[in-house]
Amino acid sequence: MNSLSKENLNQSVQYVKSVGPKRADSFAKVGINTIHDLLLFFPSRHLDRTTVLTAAKAFCYLINGYDGELTVIGKVVDVESKRFGKREILKVQFRDSTGFFECIWFQGAKYFKSVFNEEQVFAVSSKPEKSKFGALQFVHPDFDRITEEEEKNFLHTGKIIPFYKIPKELRTQKIGDLSIRRIINYAVEKYAGELEETLPEKIIKENKLLNINEAVKNFHFPVSTEKLESAKIRFKFEELFYLELIVALRKNYYQTRLSGNSMQIKTTLISDFLKVLPFELTNAQLKVLGEIKNDMLSEKPMNRLLQGDVGCGKTVVSLIAMLIAIDNKFQAAIMAPTEILADQHAKNISVMMNNLAEKFTKRKIKVSLLIGGQKKSEREKRLQEIELQEADIIVGTHALFEEKVKFKNLGFVVIDEQHRFGVRQRARFQSKGNQPDVLVMSATPIPRTLSLTLYGDLDVSVINEMPKDRKSVKTVLRSDNKLPEIFKFISEKSKEGYQSFIVYPLVEDSEKLELKAAETYYKELRTSHLKNLKLGLIHGRMSWQEKEEKMIFFLKKEFDVLISTTVIEVGIDIPDANIILLNDAHRFGLSQLHQLRGRVGRGSKQAYCILVTKNKIAKFNSNEYISLDYLSSAQIEKYKSAIRLQTMVNTNNGFEIAETDLKLRGPGDIFGTKQSGFPELKHVDLVKDTELIIKAKKIAFEIIKQDPSLELDSNKMIRKNLTTSYSDNIKFSTVA
Ligand code: ADP
Ligand code: MG
């Protein structure tokens, strides 16, 4: 590619016909500065002749009970609005060559009235309905304006029309569906041929991909549905290819920076510890311990993800790994996402270490807790212990990151509940020691597509087995008018030694309101339904000392019931708490619900999870089983909360729950994408594009295996692209 053409593409978008300086300013506001940017501003969807029906045909569909969405095109023949008191209703009449149809708006009539003018042509998409007078009707449909010329072209030549999501910054400059199409059409005709290829020739050939020029042209103005599909695949592939290159580079980077910490099993510390452990490890725990141990014994630094459903016993596995490090005269640290969880870990580990010291007098292992809310003197003491290696196991929160924290000899790091931490944080932690081995633990099973992408730089170990004699939690969904009966159940069960959590969701993200809600319920329950029980209250506005105190009271059974906001969400382990009641359960996210349910069922008693929700949702759920596979994205959006609750009732399997969660959240909202340090995915659907992910991964890993620094001539282009377009994402790689 010669430099002249590159200059063309780097020109301001203002030089594209009918843009000019003023509109260029608006384009700049939405990140479109150059002609190149404009070419890569792709349509959000297309209108394809094969999916459009005539009015007459659509009417037949309606009569035959068709229940899906469909699209018709018509010319506006009448716009009529009617007032009913305060309310204004808008009815727009359309016709095509076969008949009439109408669209109705019950809201926003004033606005829509200004959108539809007689003689204009629109494509209208929605579920068809029958009006009072038996006519074909669409209520609040999606619609797109098209020109008459486009309509003819489209119907007769089978053209496919693009639609762009037009940001309001452009709309205010009077750039609508028609003008954006004209502007982009001009840019594509004139400049798309000059785009420089961003994928290696060989890869394009071998995978039968469209080259960038063809792909851009066909993404905007496809010559056929097949070409449109190919264009999309090309951009998906490109996105995944570079993502996987980054993954491969990172993995390579970790693996080649030898820690030199090849540890050994030096003493009987581990076997002594196993003797004081009150239970036998499950086979799955033993298996992953083997994998972890291998990493620790080798010179290769460990970067391992330990996955396992809530309650499977990850903590004890990580503790044994920490003891291996201590056996080798290193310090080990475990970082938890909340103070209360860090506190609990510190307590549990201390108890176990004391048991160990009682039985084996030489084995005095010191545990230190470092969290944000500590008193200054306390904190100074802890910092000193850490710096002098008086502390062997350091438990903490984010506070462990702080500069003041200086480990004398950190050899092993555990990060609990991984999804809250990103790669940057991991790296920062690693820099605090001499290339310590890192184990990250996640209670949320990670769907396969994510472990291939966002977590692809980690080795993965899975605990797929629960400790023996665990009964699975019984989950039920109840409408809130059943609360009195539920409270009765809680009272009855407390006579059998059951303890209960009663959880209220965060109200509008406000801590103040949260406090108020929890306190109000606490006072109310104490004097009414649960007046015969001992109640405790815990919420996010308490200091960690207060929270700790409440948790200890609860653990010691001084409360029968702990009323709580979501502060108890992660990791907390109270063996006799076997009922959890979640109020307004529809407000919780799916993985949050699963986490919360994981707070019970940790002993051998039958545990219960009671999801309480509005009558409407509870009823919806009892009526029918909804399968995600048969719902449109609009329907998924509508029934999200009901589906979440139904999923909870139907399964205890964390893996299934994570898959459903991913489907419900959609590709745009993958947890932690931003903090993961990976580029944002614009084209790929992490739920549906599994095969393409696997393919891109294979190709990318192969390239990095052969040429880890991307120095070969054939990889020059890749290197250049990575360093220019992905410079933010390659910090932890051998190319940086
Ligand atoms: P998670 O994996 O969710 O972090 P924990 O590590 O908190 O789970 O373990 C849950 C409970 O199970 C703890 O009380 C722990 O002591 C207990 N536990 C762990 N491993 C076993 C085992 N092999 N047999 C019986 N109980 C176990
Ligand atoms: Mg845990």
Coordinates of C-alpha atoms in Angstrom, one line a residue, residues 25-576:
D25 CA -17.4 18.1 14.7
S26 CA -20.4 16.0 15.6
F27 CA -18.8 12.9 14.1
A28 CA -15.7 13.6 16.3
K29 CA -17.9 13.6 19.4
V30 CA -18.8 10.0 18.7
G31 CA -15.2 9.0 18.0
I32 CA -15.3 9.2 14.2
N33 CA -12.5 11.5 13.2
T34 CA -11.0 10.2 10.0
I35 CA -12.4 8.6 6.9
H36 CA -10.9 5.4 8.1
D37 CA -13.0 5.6 11.3
L38 CA -16.1 6.2 9.2
L39 CA -15.5 3.2 7.1
L40 CA -15.4 1.1 10.2
F41 CA -18.6 2.5 11.6
F42 CA -20.7 -0.5 10.7
P43 CA -24.5 -0.9 10.5
S44 CA -26.2 -2.5 13.5
R45 CA -28.5 -4.4 11.2
H46 CA -29.7 -4.9 7.7
L47 CA -33.1 -5.1 6.0
D48 CA -33.2 -8.0 3.6
R49 CA -35.8 -8.5 1.0
T50 CA -36.2 -12.1 1.8
T51 CA -37.5 -11.3 5.3
V52 CA -40.0 -8.7 4.2
L53 CA -43.7 -9.6 3.6
T54 CA -46.4 -7.8 1.7
A55 CA -49.3 -6.4 3.8
A56 CA -51.5 -9.2 2.4
K57 CA -49.1 -11.9 3.3
A58 CA -48.5 -10.5 6.7
F59 CA -52.3 -10.5 7.3
C60 CA -52.4 -14.2 6.4
Y61 CA -49.6 -14.9 8.9
L62 CA -51.7 -13.1 11.5
I63 CA -54.8 -15.1 10.8
N64 CA -52.9 -18.3 11.0
G65 CA -51.8 -17.4 14.5
Y66 CA -48.1 -16.5 13.7
D67 CA -46.5 -15.4 17.0
G68 CA -43.2 -14.0 15.9
E69 CA -41.9 -10.6 14.5
L70 CA -42.2 -9.7 10.9
T71 CA -41.4 -6.8 8.6
V72 CA -43.6 -5.0 6.1
I73 CA -42.8 -1.9 4.0
G74 CA -45.4 0.7 3.3
K75 CA -46.1 4.3 2.4
V76 CA -47.7 6.6 4.9
V77 CA -51.2 7.5 3.9
D78 CA -52.7 9.0 7.0
V79 CA -51.4 10.3 10.4
E80 CA -54.1 10.7 13.0
S81 CA -53.9 11.4 16.7
K82 CA -56.6 11.2 19.3
R83 CA -56.7 12.5 22.9
F84 CA -58.1 10.6 25.8
G85 CA -57.9 13.0 28.6
K86 CA -54.3 13.6 29.2
R87 CA -53.3 10.7 27.0
E88 CA -52.6 11.1 23.3
I89 CA -52.7 8.1 21.0
L90 CA -51.2 8.1 17.5
K91 CA -52.3 6.0 14.6
V92 CA -50.4 5.9 11.4
Q93 CA -51.9 4.3 8.3
F94 CA -49.7 2.7 5.6
R95 CA -50.3 1.0 2.4
D96 CA -48.4 -1.1 -0.1
S97 CA -49.4 -2.6 -3.4
T98 CA -51.4 -5.4 -1.7
G99 CA -53.2 -3.6 1.1
F100 CA -53.2 -1.5 4.3
F101 CA -51.8 -1.8 7.7
E102 CA -51.6 0.5 10.7
C103 CA -49.2 1.4 13.5
I104 CA -50.2 2.5 17.0
W105 CA -48.3 4.4 19.7
F106 CA -49.8 4.9 23.1
Q107 CA -46.8 6.8 24.3
G108 CA -44.6 9.5 22.8
A109 CA -47.4 10.4 20.3
K110 CA -46.1 13.9 20.0
Y111 CA -42.6 12.8 19.0
F112 CA -43.7 10.0 16.6
K113 CA -46.2 12.4 14.9
S114 CA -43.2 14.4 13.8
V115 CA -41.4 11.3 12.4
F116 CA -44.1 10.1 10.0
N117 CA -45.1 12.3 7.1
E118 CA -47.5 11.4 4.3
E119 CA -45.9 9.8 1.2
Q120 CA -42.8 8.7 3.1
V121 CA -41.8 5.0 3.0
F122 CA -41.0 3.0 6.1
A123 CA -40.0 -0.5 6.9
V124 CA -41.9 -1.6 10.1
S125 CA -41.0 -4.6 12.2
S126 CA -42.9 -6.1 15.1
K127 CA -45.3 -8.8 16.1
P128 CA -48.5 -8.4 14.1
E129 CA -51.8 -7.9 15.9
K130 CA -55.4 -7.5 14.9
S131 CA -57.1 -4.2 15.5
K132 CA -60.6 -3.7 16.9
F133 CA -61.8 -3.5 13.3
G134 CA -59.9 -6.6 12.2
A135 CA -57.1 -4.7 10.5
L136 CA -53.4 -5.7 10.5
Q137 CA -51.8 -3.6 13.3
F138 CA -48.4 -3.1 14.9
V139 CA -48.1 -1.6 18.3
H140 CA -45.0 0.4 19.1
P141 CA -43.0 -1.3 16.2
D142 CA -39.4 -0.8 15.3
F143 CA -39.3 1.2 12.1
D144 CA -36.8 2.6 9.6
R145 CA -37.3 5.2 6.9
I146 CA -36.2 4.2 3.4
T147 CA -36.4 6.2 0.2
E148 CA -38.9 5.3 -2.5
E149 CA -36.0 4.6 -4.8
E150 CA -34.4 2.3 -2.2
E151 CA -37.7 0.6 -1.8
K152 CA -38.0 -0.1 -5.6
N153 CA -34.4 -1.2 -5.8
F154 CA -34.7 -3.3 -2.8
L155 CA -37.9 -5.1 -3.9
H156 CA -36.8 -5.6 -7.5
T157 CA -33.1 -6.2 -7.3
G158 CA -32.9 -7.7 -3.9
K159 CA -30.6 -5.1 -2.4
I160 CA -29.9 -5.3 1.3
I161 CA -30.3 -2.0 3.1
P162 CA -28.0 -1.1 6.1
F163 CA -29.3 0.6 9.2
Y164 CA -26.9 2.4 11.5
K165 CA -27.4 3.2 15.2
I166 CA -27.2 6.9 14.9
P167 CA -25.9 8.6 18.0
K168 CA -27.9 11.7 19.1
E169 CA -24.8 13.9 18.5
L170 CA -25.3 13.1 14.8
R171 CA -29.1 13.3 14.8
T172 CA -29.0 16.9 16.0
Q173 CA -26.9 17.7 12.9
K174 CA -29.8 16.3 10.9
I175 CA -28.0 13.1 10.1
G176 CA -30.7 10.5 9.8
D177 CA -31.1 7.1 8.3
L178 CA -31.0 8.4 4.8
S179 CA -28.2 10.8 5.0
I180 CA -25.9 8.5 7.0
R181 CA -26.4 5.9 4.3
R182 CA -25.6 8.4 1.6
I183 CA -22.5 9.7 3.4
I184 CA -21.2 6.2 4.0
N185 CA -22.0 5.0 0.6
Y186 CA -19.9 7.8 -0.8
A187 CA -17.0 7.0 1.5
V188 CA -17.2 3.3 0.7
E189 CA -17.3 3.8 -3.0
K190 CA -14.4 6.2 -3.0
Y191 CA -12.1 4.9 -0.2
A192 CA -12.9 1.3 0.8
G193 CA -10.5 0.1 -1.9
E194 CA -7.6 1.9 -0.2
L195 CA -7.9 0.2 3.2
E196 CA -4.8 -1.6 4.2
E197 CA -5.1 -5.3 5.0
T198 CA -4.9 -6.2 8.7
L199 CA -4.7 -9.9 8.4
P200 CA -1.9 -12.0 6.9
E201 CA -2.5 -13.1 3.4
K202 CA -1.9 -16.7 4.2
I203 CA -4.6 -16.7 7.0
I204 CA -7.1 -15.1 4.7
K205 CA -6.5 -17.7 2.0
E206 CA -6.5 -20.7 4.3
N207 CA -9.6 -19.7 6.1
K208 CA -11.5 -18.4 3.0
L209 CA -12.0 -15.0 4.6
L210 CA -12.9 -11.8 2.7
N211 CA -10.1 -9.3 2.4
I212 CA -10.6 -6.1 4.2
N213 CA -11.8 -4.1 1.2
E214 CA -14.4 -6.6 0.2
A215 CA -15.5 -7.1 3.8
V216 CA -16.0 -3.4 4.5
K217 CA -17.9 -2.9 1.3
N218 CA -20.2 -5.9 2.0
F219 CA -20.7 -5.1 5.6
H220 CA -22.2 -1.7 4.6
F221 CA -23.8 -2.5 1.3
P222 CA -23.9 -6.3 0.9
V223 CA -24.4 -7.7 -2.6
S224 CA -26.0 -10.8 -1.1
T225 CA -26.9 -12.2 2.3
E226 CA -24.0 -14.7 1.9
K227 CA -21.5 -11.9 1.4
L228 CA -22.9 -10.0 4.4
E229 CA -22.4 -13.1 6.5
S230 CA -18.8 -13.5 5.2
A231 CA -18.1 -9.9 5.9
K232 CA -19.2 -10.3 9.5
I233 CA -17.2 -13.4 9.9
R234 CA -14.1 -11.7 8.7
F235 CA -14.4 -9.0 11.3
K236 CA -15.3 -11.5 14.0
F237 CA -12.3 -13.5 13.1
E238 CA -10.0 -10.5 13.1
E239 CA -11.2 -9.5 16.5
L240 CA -10.7 -13.0 17.9
F241 CA -7.3 -13.5 16.2
Y242 CA -5.8 -10.4 17.8
L243 CA -7.4 -11.2 21.1
E244 CA -6.0 -14.7 21.0
L245 CA -2.6 -13.4 20.0
I246 CA -2.6 -11.2 23.1
V247 CA -3.7 -14.2 25.2
A248 CA -0.9 -16.3 23.7
L249 CA 1.7 -13.6 24.2
R250 CA 0.7 -13.2 27.8
K251 CA 0.9 -16.8 28.5
N252 CA 4.2 -17.0 26.8
Y253 CA 5.4 -14.1 28.8
Y254 CA 4.5 -15.7 32.1
Q255 CA 6.1 -19.0 31.0
T256 CA 9.3 -17.6 29.9
R257 CA 10.0 -15.5 32.9
L258 CA 11.4 -18.3 35.0
S259 CA 10.8 -17.7 38.7
G260 CA 13.7 -19.7 39.8
N261 CA 11.4 -20.6 42.7
S262 CA 11.4 -24.3 42.1
M263 CA 10.1 -25.5 45.4
Q264 CA 10.3 -28.9 47.1
I265 CA 8.5 -30.9 49.7
K266 CA 11.1 -30.4 52.3
T267 CA 9.6 -31.5 55.6
T268 CA 6.5 -33.3 56.9
L269 CA 4.6 -30.1 57.2
I270 CA 2.0 -31.1 54.6
S271 CA 1.4 -34.6 55.9
D272 CA 1.2 -33.3 59.5
F273 CA -1.4 -30.8 58.4
L274 CA -3.4 -33.4 56.7
K275 CA -3.5 -35.3 60.0
V276 CA -5.1 -32.5 61.8
L277 CA -7.6 -31.7 59.1
P278 CA -11.0 -32.9 60.4
F279 CA -12.0 -34.4 57.0
E280 CA -10.5 -36.3 54.1
L281 CA -9.9 -34.4 50.9
T282 CA -12.1 -35.3 48.0
N283 CA -10.6 -36.9 44.9
A284 CA -11.1 -33.7 43.0
Q285 CA -9.3 -31.7 45.7
L286 CA -6.4 -34.2 45.5
K287 CA -6.3 -34.0 41.8
V288 CA -6.0 -30.2 41.6
L289 CA -3.6 -30.2 44.5
G290 CA -1.4 -32.4 42.3
E291 CA -1.6 -29.9 39.4
I292 CA -0.8 -27.0 41.7
K293 CA 2.1 -28.9 43.3
N294 CA 3.6 -29.7 39.9
D295 CA 3.6 -26.0 39.0
M296 CA 5.2 -25.1 42.3
L297 CA 7.9 -27.7 42.0
S298 CA 8.8 -26.6 38.5
E299 CA 10.8 -23.5 37.7
K300 CA 8.0 -22.2 35.6
P301 CA 6.0 -19.6 37.5
M302 CA 2.4 -20.7 38.2
N303 CA -0.5 -18.8 36.8
R304 CA -3.4 -21.1 37.5
L305 CA -7.1 -20.6 37.8
L306 CA -8.8 -22.9 40.3
Q307 CA -12.5 -23.2 39.4
G308 CA -15.0 -24.9 41.6
D309 CA -18.6 -24.4 42.6
V310 CA -19.5 -22.7 45.8
G311 CA -18.8 -24.9 48.8
C312 CA -16.5 -27.4 47.0
G313 CA -13.6 -26.6 49.3
K314 CA -11.2 -24.4 47.4
T315 CA -9.9 -22.7 50.5
V316 CA -8.3 -25.7 52.1
V317 CA -6.7 -26.6 48.8
S318 CA -5.1 -23.1 48.6
L319 CA -4.0 -23.4 52.2
I320 CA -2.1 -26.6 51.5
A321 CA -0.5 -24.9 48.5
M322 CA 0.5 -22.0 50.8
L323 CA 2.0 -24.5 53.2
I324 CA 4.2 -25.9 50.5
A325 CA 5.6 -22.4 49.9
I326 CA 6.1 -21.9 53.6
D327 CA 7.9 -25.3 53.7
N328 CA 10.3 -23.7 51.3
K329 CA 10.8 -20.7 53.6
F330 CA 8.6 -18.3 51.6
Q331 CA 5.8 -16.2 52.7
A332 CA 2.3 -16.8 51.2
A333 CA -0.5 -14.3 50.8
I334 CA -4.2 -14.7 50.2
M335 CA -6.3 -11.8 49.0
A336 CA -10.1 -11.7 49.4
P337 CA -12.5 -9.3 47.9
T338 CA -14.1 -8.1 51.1
E339 CA -12.8 -7.3 54.6
I340 CA -15.3 -9.6 56.2
L341 CA -14.2 -12.5 54.1
A342 CA -10.5 -11.7 54.7
D343 CA -11.3 -11.7 58.4
Q344 CA -13.0 -15.0 58.2
H345 CA -10.2 -16.6 56.2
A346 CA -7.7 -15.3 58.8
K347 CA -9.7 -16.8 61.6
N348 CA -10.2 -20.2 60.0
I349 CA -6.6 -20.5 59.0
S350 CA -5.4 -19.4 62.4
V351 CA -7.6 -22.1 64.1
M352 CA -6.1 -24.7 61.8
M353 CA -2.6 -23.5 62.3
N354 CA -3.1 -23.6 66.1
N355 CA -4.4 -27.2 65.9
L356 CA -1.3 -28.0 63.9
A357 CA 1.0 -26.4 66.5
E358 CA -0.8 -28.2 69.4
K359 CA -0.1 -31.5 67.8
F360 CA 3.2 -30.9 66.3
T361 CA 5.0 -28.4 68.5
K362 CA 7.7 -27.4 66.0
R363 CA 5.0 -26.2 63.6
K364 CA 4.2 -22.7 64.6
I365 CA 2.9 -20.9 61.6
K366 CA 2.0 -17.3 62.0
V367 CA -1.0 -15.8 60.3
S368 CA -1.4 -12.0 59.9
L369 CA -4.4 -10.0 58.8
L370 CA -4.1 -6.8 56.9
I371 CA -7.2 -4.9 55.9
G372 CA -8.1 -1.3 55.3
G373 CA -10.1 -0.6 58.5
Q374 CA -7.4 -1.4 61.0
K375 CA -6.2 1.0 63.7
K376 CA -2.9 2.6 62.9
S377 CA -0.9 0.9 65.7
E378 CA -2.4 -2.5 64.7
R379 CA -1.5 -1.8 61.1
E380 CA 2.1 -0.8 61.8
K381 CA 2.5 -4.0 63.7
R382 CA 1.2 -6.1 60.8
L383 CA 3.4 -4.2 58.3
Q384 CA 6.4 -5.0 60.4
E385 CA 5.5 -8.6 60.7
I386 CA 5.3 -8.8 56.9
E387 CA 8.5 -7.0 56.3
L388 CA 10.5 -9.1 58.8
Q389 CA 8.9 -12.3 57.8
E390 CA 7.5 -12.9 61.2
A391 CA 4.2 -13.5 59.4
D392 CA 4.1 -16.6 57.2
I393 CA 0.6 -16.4 55.9
I394 CA -0.7 -12.9 55.2
V395 CA -4.5 -12.6 54.7
G396 CA -5.8 -9.3 53.3
T397 CA -7.9 -7.3 50.9
H398 CA -6.8 -4.8 48.3
A399 CA -4.8 -3.3 51.2
L400 CA -2.1 -5.8 50.3
F401 CA -1.4 -3.9 47.1
E402 CA -0.4 -0.7 48.9
E403 CA 3.1 0.5 48.5
K404 CA 3.8 0.4 52.2
V405 CA 3.3 -3.4 52.2
K406 CA 6.8 -4.9 51.8
F407 CA 7.0 -8.6 51.8
K408 CA 10.4 -10.0 52.8
N409 CA 10.0 -13.1 50.8
L410 CA 6.7 -13.5 49.0
G411 CA 6.7 -16.8 47.1
F412 CA 3.0 -17.6 46.7
V413 CA -0.1 -15.6 46.1
V414 CA -3.8 -16.7 46.3
I415 CA -6.5 -14.5 44.9
D416 CA -9.9 -15.6 46.1
E417 CA -13.0 -15.0 44.0
Q418 CA -11.1 -14.0 40.9
H419 CA -13.7 -12.3 38.9
R420 CA -13.2 -9.1 40.8
F421 CA -9.6 -8.8 40.0
G422 CA -8.0 -8.2 36.6
V423 CA -4.7 -8.9 35.0
R424 CA -3.2 -5.6 36.0
Q425 CA -3.9 -6.3 39.6
R426 CA -2.4 -9.7 39.3
A427 CA 0.7 -8.3 37.8
R428 CA 1.0 -5.7 40.5
F429 CA 0.9 -8.4 43.1
Q430 CA 3.5 -10.4 41.3
S431 CA 5.9 -7.5 41.4
K432 CA 5.7 -7.5 45.2
G433 CA 7.6 -10.7 45.4
N434 CA 10.3 -12.5 43.5
Q435 CA 8.0 -13.8 40.7
P436 CA 5.7 -15.6 43.2
D437 CA 3.4 -18.4 42.0
V438 CA -0.1 -17.2 41.5
L439 CA -3.3 -19.1 42.1
V440 CA -6.6 -17.4 41.4
M441 CA -9.8 -19.0 42.6
S442 CA -13.2 -18.5 41.2
A443 CA -16.5 -19.8 42.5
T444 CA -18.3 -18.8 39.4
P445 CA -17.7 -21.5 36.9
I446 CA -16.5 -19.9 33.8
P447 CA -18.3 -20.8 30.5
R448 CA -16.1 -22.5 28.0
T449 CA -15.9 -19.5 25.6
L450 CA -14.6 -17.3 28.4
S451 CA -12.0 -19.7 29.5
L452 CA -10.8 -19.8 25.9
T453 CA -10.6 -16.0 25.7
L454 CA -10.6 -13.8 28.8
Y455 CA -9.0 -16.4 30.9
G456 CA -7.0 -18.0 28.2
D457 CA -3.7 -17.0 29.6
L458 CA -4.2 -19.0 32.8
D459 CA -3.9 -22.8 33.2
V460 CA -7.1 -24.2 34.6
S461 CA -7.8 -26.7 37.4
V462 CA -11.3 -27.7 38.2
I463 CA -12.9 -29.2 41.3
N464 CA -15.9 -30.9 40.0
E465 CA -17.0 -32.8 43.1
M466 CA -18.6 -31.7 46.4
P467 CA -17.5 -33.1 49.8
K468 CA -19.4 -36.3 50.7
D469 CA -22.7 -36.1 52.5
R470 CA -23.6 -32.7 51.2
K471 CA -27.3 -32.5 50.4
S472 CA -28.2 -30.1 47.6
V473 CA -30.0 -27.0 48.6
K474 CA -33.8 -27.1 48.1
T475 CA -34.8 -23.9 46.2
V476 CA -38.3 -22.6 46.0
L477 CA -39.9 -19.5 44.5
R478 CA -42.6 -17.8 46.5
S479 CA -44.7 -14.7 46.0
D480 CA -44.3 -12.0 48.7
N481 CA -47.8 -12.5 50.1
K482 CA -46.5 -15.9 51.4
L483 CA -44.0 -14.2 53.7
P484 CA -45.9 -14.8 56.9
E485 CA -45.9 -18.5 56.2
I486 CA -42.2 -18.4 55.4
F487 CA -41.4 -16.6 58.7
K488 CA -43.4 -19.3 60.5
F489 CA -41.2 -21.9 58.7
I490 CA -38.1 -20.1 59.9
S491 CA -39.4 -20.0 63.4
E492 CA -40.2 -23.7 63.4
K493 CA -36.9 -24.7 61.9
S494 CA -34.9 -22.7 64.5
K495 CA -36.2 -25.2 67.1
E496 CA -34.2 -27.8 65.2
G497 CA -31.1 -25.8 65.4
Y498 CA -31.4 -24.1 62.0
Q499 CA -30.0 -20.6 61.5
S500 CA -31.3 -18.4 58.8
F501 CA -30.1 -15.5 56.7
I502 CA -32.7 -13.0 55.6
V503 CA -31.2 -10.9 52.8
Y504 CA -32.5 -7.6 51.3
P505 CA -31.2 -6.3 48.0
L506 CA -29.4 -3.0 47.5
V507 CA -32.0 -0.4 46.8
E508 CA -30.9 1.8 44.0
D509 CA -27.2 1.4 44.8
S510 CA -27.5 3.8 47.7
E511 CA -25.8 2.8 50.9
K512 CA -28.0 5.2 52.9
L513 CA -31.2 3.6 51.6
E514 CA -29.7 0.2 52.0
L515 CA -29.1 0.9 55.7
K516 CA -32.6 2.3 56.1
A517 CA -34.2 -0.7 54.4
A518 CA -32.3 -3.3 56.4
E519 CA -32.9 -1.4 59.7
T520 CA -36.6 -1.0 59.0
Y521 CA -37.1 -4.7 58.3
Y522 CA -35.0 -5.6 61.3
K523 CA -37.1 -3.5 63.6
E524 CA -40.3 -4.7 62.1
L525 CA -39.5 -8.4 62.2
R526 CA -38.2 -8.2 65.7
T527 CA -41.5 -7.0 66.9
S528 CA -43.8 -9.1 64.7
H529 CA -43.3 -12.3 62.8
L530 CA -40.0 -13.3 64.4
K531 CA -40.4 -11.8 67.8
N532 CA -39.6 -15.2 69.5
L533 CA -36.2 -15.5 67.8
K534 CA -32.9 -13.7 68.4
L535 CA -32.2 -11.5 65.4
G536 CA -29.0 -9.9 64.3
L537 CA -28.4 -7.2 61.7
I538 CA -25.4 -6.7 59.4
H539 CA -25.0 -4.2 56.6
G540 CA -22.4 -2.5 54.4
R541 CA -22.2 0.7 56.4
M542 CA -20.8 -1.0 59.4
S543 CA -17.1 -1.0 60.0
W544 CA -15.4 -4.4 59.5
Q545 CA -15.0 -4.8 63.3
E546 CA -18.8 -4.4 63.8
K547 CA -19.4 -6.8 60.9
E548 CA -16.9 -9.2 62.4
E549 CA -18.6 -9.1 65.8
K550 CA -22.0 -9.8 64.2
M551 CA -20.6 -12.7 62.2
I552 CA -19.0 -14.2 65.3
F553 CA -22.2 -13.9 67.3
F554 CA -24.0 -15.6 64.5
L555 CA -21.4 -18.3 64.3
K556 CA -21.7 -18.9 68.0
K557 CA -25.5 -19.1 67.6
E558 CA -26.3 -16.1 69.6
F559 CA -28.5 -15.1 66.8
D560 CA -31.1 -17.4 65.1
V561 CA -31.5 -15.1 62.2
L562 CA -29.1 -12.7 60.6
I563 CA -30.8 -9.9 58.7
S564 CA -28.4 -8.7 56.0
T565 CA -27.8 -6.8 52.9
T566 CA -25.6 -8.3 50.3
V567 CA -22.5 -8.0 52.4
I568 CA -22.7 -11.7 53.1
E569 CA -22.5 -12.5 49.5
V570 CA -19.1 -13.9 49.0
G571 CA -17.4 -16.8 50.7
I572 CA -18.9 -16.6 54.2
D573 CA -19.0 -20.0 55.9
I574 CA -21.5 -20.5 58.8
P575 CA -22.1 -24.3 59.0
D576 CA -25.4 -24.2 60.8

